[in-house]
Short mmCIF file of C-alpha atoms in Angstrom, two decimals:
data_model
loop_
_atom_site.label_atom_id
_atom_site.label_comp_id
_atom_site.label_asym_id
_atom_site.label_seq_id
_atom_site.Cartn_x
_atom_site.Cartn_y
_atom_site.Cartn_z
CA MET A 206 7.14 -3.14 87.81
CA THR A 207 6.62 -6.25 89.87
CA ASN A 208 7.13 -4.73 93.31
CA SER A 209 6.00 -1.68 95.20
CA SER A 210 9.44 -0.09 95.49
CA PRO A 211 10.00 3.10 93.45
CA TRP A 212 11.99 2.83 90.24
CA ARG A 213 15.63 3.48 91.15
CA ALA A 214 18.65 4.66 89.18
CA THR A 215 22.05 3.99 90.73
CA VAL A 216 24.81 5.90 88.96
CA LEU A 217 28.53 5.21 89.35
CA THR A 218 30.54 8.27 88.40
CA LEU A 219 33.70 10.21 89.18
CA PHE A 220 31.53 13.33 89.41
CA PRO A 221 28.52 12.59 91.64
CA GLU A 222 28.02 16.33 92.08
CA MET A 223 26.69 16.42 88.50
CA PHE A 224 23.52 14.73 89.73
CA PRO A 225 20.63 15.28 89.78
CA GLY A 226 21.45 18.23 87.51
CA PRO A 227 18.67 18.58 84.94
CA LEU A 228 16.98 15.53 86.45
CA GLY A 229 16.12 17.71 89.44
CA VAL A 230 13.78 20.01 87.49
CA SER A 231 10.64 19.77 85.35
CA LEU A 232 8.87 16.40 85.09
CA ALA A 233 11.75 14.30 86.40
CA GLY A 234 12.47 16.71 89.25
CA ARG A 235 8.87 16.88 90.40
CA ALA A 236 8.59 13.11 90.25
CA LEU A 237 11.84 12.75 92.20
CA ALA A 238 10.58 15.11 94.91
CA ALA A 239 7.30 13.20 95.03
CA GLY A 240 9.08 9.90 95.55
CA LEU A 241 7.94 8.37 92.25
CA TRP A 242 11.54 7.39 91.56
CA GLN A 243 14.89 7.46 93.36
CA LEU A 244 18.37 8.51 92.35
CA GLU A 245 21.63 7.43 93.94
CA ALA A 246 24.90 8.90 92.62
CA ARG A 247 27.91 6.97 93.94
CA ASP A 248 31.52 8.14 93.69
CA ILE A 249 33.77 5.58 91.97
CA ARG A 250 36.74 7.22 93.65
CA ALA A 251 35.44 6.06 97.05
CA SER A 252 36.57 2.55 96.10
CA ALA A 253 40.19 3.56 95.44
CA THR A 254 42.66 2.08 97.91
CA ASP A 255 45.74 4.31 97.74
CA ARG A 256 46.18 7.61 99.53
CA HIS A 257 45.86 9.55 96.28
CA ARG A 258 42.54 7.83 95.51
CA SER A 259 43.83 6.89 92.06
CA VAL A 260 41.26 5.55 89.62
CA ASP A 261 43.13 5.51 86.30
CA ASP A 262 46.24 4.00 84.77
CA ASN A 263 48.01 3.67 81.45
CA PRO A 264 46.31 1.41 78.91
CA ALA A 265 47.98 -1.95 78.38
CA GLY A 266 49.79 -2.02 75.06
CA GLY A 267 50.40 1.70 75.08
CA GLY A 268 48.52 4.47 73.38
CA PRO A 269 47.12 7.87 74.31
CA GLY A 270 45.16 8.71 77.43
CA MET A 271 44.34 6.70 80.51
CA GLY A 272 41.81 4.05 81.45
CA LEU A 273 39.71 3.32 84.52
CA ARG A 274 41.41 0.75 86.72
CA ALA A 275 39.70 -2.62 86.72
CA ASP A 276 40.05 -3.21 90.45
CA VAL A 277 38.66 0.18 91.48
CA LEU A 278 35.63 0.08 89.17
CA ALA A 279 34.83 -3.53 90.02
CA ALA A 280 34.96 -2.68 93.73
CA ALA A 281 32.64 0.29 93.14
CA ILE A 282 30.13 -1.93 91.34
CA ASP A 283 30.28 -4.54 94.09
CA ALA A 284 29.85 -1.89 96.80
CA ALA A 285 26.60 -0.75 95.18
CA GLU A 286 25.12 -4.16 96.04
CA ILE A 287 22.90 -4.35 93.00
CA GLY A 288 20.60 -7.37 92.86
CA PRO A 289 20.51 -9.65 89.81
CA GLU A 290 17.10 -8.32 88.80
CA ARG A 291 18.51 -4.87 88.04
CA PRO A 292 20.23 -4.25 84.68
CA ARG A 293 23.87 -3.16 84.77
CA LEU A 294 24.55 -0.62 82.06
CA LEU A 295 27.71 1.07 80.80
CA MET A 296 27.26 4.24 78.77
CA SER A 297 29.60 3.74 75.83
CA PRO A 298 29.77 4.99 72.21
CA ARG A 299 30.45 1.43 71.11
CA GLY A 300 27.31 0.08 72.78
CA ARG A 301 24.02 -0.90 71.19
CA PRO A 302 21.93 2.16 70.31
CA LEU A 303 19.34 3.10 72.92
CA THR A 304 15.86 2.69 71.45
CA GLN A 305 12.41 3.57 72.73
CA ALA A 306 11.66 -0.14 73.00
CA ARG A 307 14.64 -0.62 75.33
CA VAL A 308 13.61 2.46 77.31
CA VAL A 309 10.16 0.95 77.84
CA GLU A 310 11.75 -2.27 79.09
CA LEU A 311 13.98 -0.40 81.53
CA ALA A 312 11.09 1.75 82.77
CA ARG A 313 9.01 -1.34 83.50
CA GLY A 314 11.77 -2.87 85.62
CA PRO A 315 13.18 -1.93 89.04
CA GLY A 316 15.72 0.51 87.57
CA PRO A 317 19.33 0.08 86.43
CA LEU A 318 22.80 0.59 87.73
CA ILE A 319 24.57 2.88 85.27
CA VAL A 320 28.35 3.13 84.99
CA CYS A 321 29.62 6.42 83.59
CA GLY A 322 32.94 5.87 81.85
CA ARG A 323 35.74 8.40 81.67
CA PHE A 324 39.17 8.64 80.08
CA GLU A 325 39.81 6.22 77.20
CA GLY A 326 37.41 3.55 78.39
CA VAL A 327 36.65 0.78 80.84
CA ASP A 328 38.74 -2.37 81.35
CA GLN A 329 37.14 -5.15 79.31
CA ARG A 330 37.52 -7.58 82.21
CA VAL A 331 35.11 -5.49 84.28
CA ILE A 332 32.60 -5.33 81.44
CA ASP A 333 32.71 -9.11 81.12
CA GLY A 334 33.09 -9.99 84.79
CA ARG A 335 30.32 -7.70 86.06
CA GLY A 336 27.94 -8.29 83.17
CA LEU A 337 27.77 -4.70 81.93
CA GLU A 338 25.48 -4.00 78.98
CA GLU A 339 27.05 -1.30 76.81
CA VAL A 340 24.54 1.34 75.70
CA SER A 341 25.05 4.22 73.27
CA ILE A 342 22.88 7.32 72.83
CA GLY A 343 24.42 8.20 69.46
CA ASP A 344 27.36 7.96 67.11
CA TYR A 345 29.52 10.60 68.75
CA VAL A 346 31.88 10.82 71.71
CA LEU A 347 31.26 12.72 74.95
CA SER A 348 33.84 13.54 77.60
CA GLY A 349 32.13 11.12 79.97
CA GLY A 350 29.06 8.99 80.45
CA GLU A 351 27.21 11.33 82.81
CA ILE A 352 25.24 13.28 80.20
CA ALA A 353 24.37 10.05 78.42
CA ALA A 354 23.20 8.55 81.71
CA MET A 355 20.97 11.56 82.34
CA ALA A 356 19.41 11.16 78.91
CA LEU A 357 18.70 7.50 79.55
CA ILE A 358 17.26 8.15 83.01
CA ASP A 359 15.04 11.00 81.77
CA SER A 360 13.67 8.86 78.95
CA CYS A 361 12.71 6.18 81.48
CA VAL A 362 11.38 8.41 84.25
CA ARG A 363 8.85 10.15 82.00
CA LEU A 364 7.23 6.75 81.37
CA LEU A 365 6.77 5.87 85.04
CA PRO A 366 3.20 5.83 86.35
CA GLY A 367 2.08 9.24 87.58
CA VAL A 368 4.92 11.23 86.01
CA MET A 369 3.23 12.53 82.86
CA GLY A 370 -0.07 14.33 83.13
CA LYS A 371 -1.78 12.43 80.32
CA GLU A 372 -1.00 8.79 79.54
CA ALA A 373 -1.56 9.51 75.84
CA SER A 374 1.50 11.77 75.92
CA GLY A 375 3.66 8.66 76.09
CA THR A 376 1.94 6.78 73.29
CA GLU A 377 1.47 9.42 70.57
CA GLU A 378 5.04 10.57 70.06
CA SER A 379 8.12 9.72 68.05
CA PHE A 380 9.16 6.03 68.10
CA SER A 381 6.10 4.87 70.08
CA ASP A 382 4.95 2.84 67.07
CA GLY A 383 8.16 2.89 65.06
CA LEU A 384 7.39 6.21 63.37
CA LEU A 385 8.46 9.79 63.92
CA GLU A 386 5.82 12.01 65.46
CA TYR A 387 3.50 14.03 63.25
CA PRO A 388 3.82 17.88 63.19
CA GLN A 389 2.24 19.79 66.06
CA TYR A 390 0.31 23.07 65.86
CA THR A 391 -1.21 25.37 68.45
CA ARG A 392 -2.53 28.94 68.67
CA PRO A 393 -2.57 31.42 67.06
CA GLN A 394 -4.58 30.17 64.10
CA LEU A 395 -2.46 32.27 61.74
CA PHE A 396 1.26 32.69 62.49
CA GLU A 397 3.53 34.75 60.21
CA GLY A 398 1.19 34.07 57.31
CA ALA A 399 1.06 30.30 57.89
CA PRO A 400 -2.28 28.84 59.03
CA ILE A 401 -2.92 25.68 61.03
CA PRO A 402 -3.83 22.89 58.53
CA GLU A 403 -7.57 23.09 58.07
CA ILE A 404 -8.14 19.41 58.78
CA LEU A 405 -6.91 19.86 62.36
CA THR A 406 -9.67 22.34 63.11
CA SER A 407 -12.39 20.41 61.26
CA GLY A 408 -13.61 18.52 64.31
CA ASP A 409 -13.49 15.25 62.35
CA HIS A 410 -11.43 13.03 64.63
CA ALA A 411 -11.13 10.18 62.14
CA LYS A 412 -9.73 12.51 59.46
CA VAL A 413 -7.36 14.10 61.98
CA ALA A 414 -6.06 10.65 62.98
CA SER A 415 -5.60 9.68 59.33
CA TRP A 416 -3.78 12.95 58.56
CA ARG A 417 -1.46 12.52 61.53
CA ARG A 418 -0.64 8.95 60.54
CA ALA A 419 0.12 9.98 56.97
CA GLU A 420 2.36 12.81 58.18
CA SER A 421 4.22 10.45 60.52
CA GLU A 422 4.78 8.00 57.70
CA ALA A 423 6.01 10.71 55.32
CA LEU A 424 8.41 12.17 57.90
CA THR A 425 9.79 8.76 58.79
CA ALA A 426 10.33 7.75 55.17
CA ALA A 427 12.04 11.06 54.37
CA ARG A 428 14.16 11.56 57.48
CA ARG A 429 14.72 8.07 58.87
CA PRO A 430 14.75 5.51 56.05
CA ASP A 431 16.42 3.11 58.49
CA LEU A 432 13.29 3.13 60.67
CA TRP A 433 10.96 3.08 57.69
CA ALA A 434 12.65 -0.07 56.34
CA GLN A 435 11.95 -1.89 59.62
CA ILE A 436 8.19 -1.26 59.61
CA PRO A 437 6.20 -4.31 58.49
CA SER A 438 4.40 -3.73 55.17
CA LYS A 439 5.75 -0.17 55.22
CA ALA A 440 3.38 1.04 57.94
CA PRO A 441 -0.16 0.43 56.66
CA ASN A 442 -2.32 3.28 57.81
CA ARG A 443 -4.99 2.77 60.45
CA ALA A 444 -7.80 2.96 57.92
CA GLY A 445 -6.43 -0.29 56.46
CA ARG A 446 -5.09 1.03 53.17
CA GLN A 447 -1.44 0.86 52.15
CA LYS A 448 0.19 4.27 51.99
CA THR A 449 3.48 4.92 50.26
CA PRO A 450 4.38 8.46 51.29
CA LYS A 451 6.29 10.86 49.13
CA ASN A 452 9.40 12.41 50.51
CA LYS A 453 8.78 15.91 51.77
CA THR A 454 11.05 18.84 52.31
CA ASP A 455 10.76 21.46 55.01
CA GLY A 456 10.06 24.06 52.38
#
């Protein structure tokens, strides 16, 4: 971040009472209480102009459902007074998939404005006119953008300075280097007949690192071939040798 102001998430929603929700507990909640980041949930309905505070209307061209009115949503975005340095996001199933790389970018900035859609969608003229970047958290449809916004915010907040106890927690996990995270083990040493892999208790840090890398590669190749295909030279392991992992099963 280039300034001393806390990272800030401004959320536009028809249900501001949903926030902070899960963002008010655990890591994110403690960081929010400590002032490491800020959350502002703004009611889109406050920008409606009629006595019924209407925010939706029939979609042009017909079809099922309703859509958010362009004038109301645009007024709500304008009222938030977001500076040009802050990204303007729209949680949408048709958006670009949210990746860890994009999360890192957002966490390093001042914090986004996030529009939570409802009904059948958002008027395209608002998306274009207000420069909204459509973001998806997966190939499925939710009843609104609020849960998706919470997922995005949580993924960013945990990367802010001072939020996680150990900085390594943010670098040795799934997607940090394009791979899925290696399996984790803890006590007891023997659980339901299954022991912790011997190499993890050997005390040889170099062998542990090599084992973890190999496991990450194998998991990624087996479960996420799309990620595996994007890794240059198919993820050479840190010892410098090329490893072509075999697909594994959970059995």
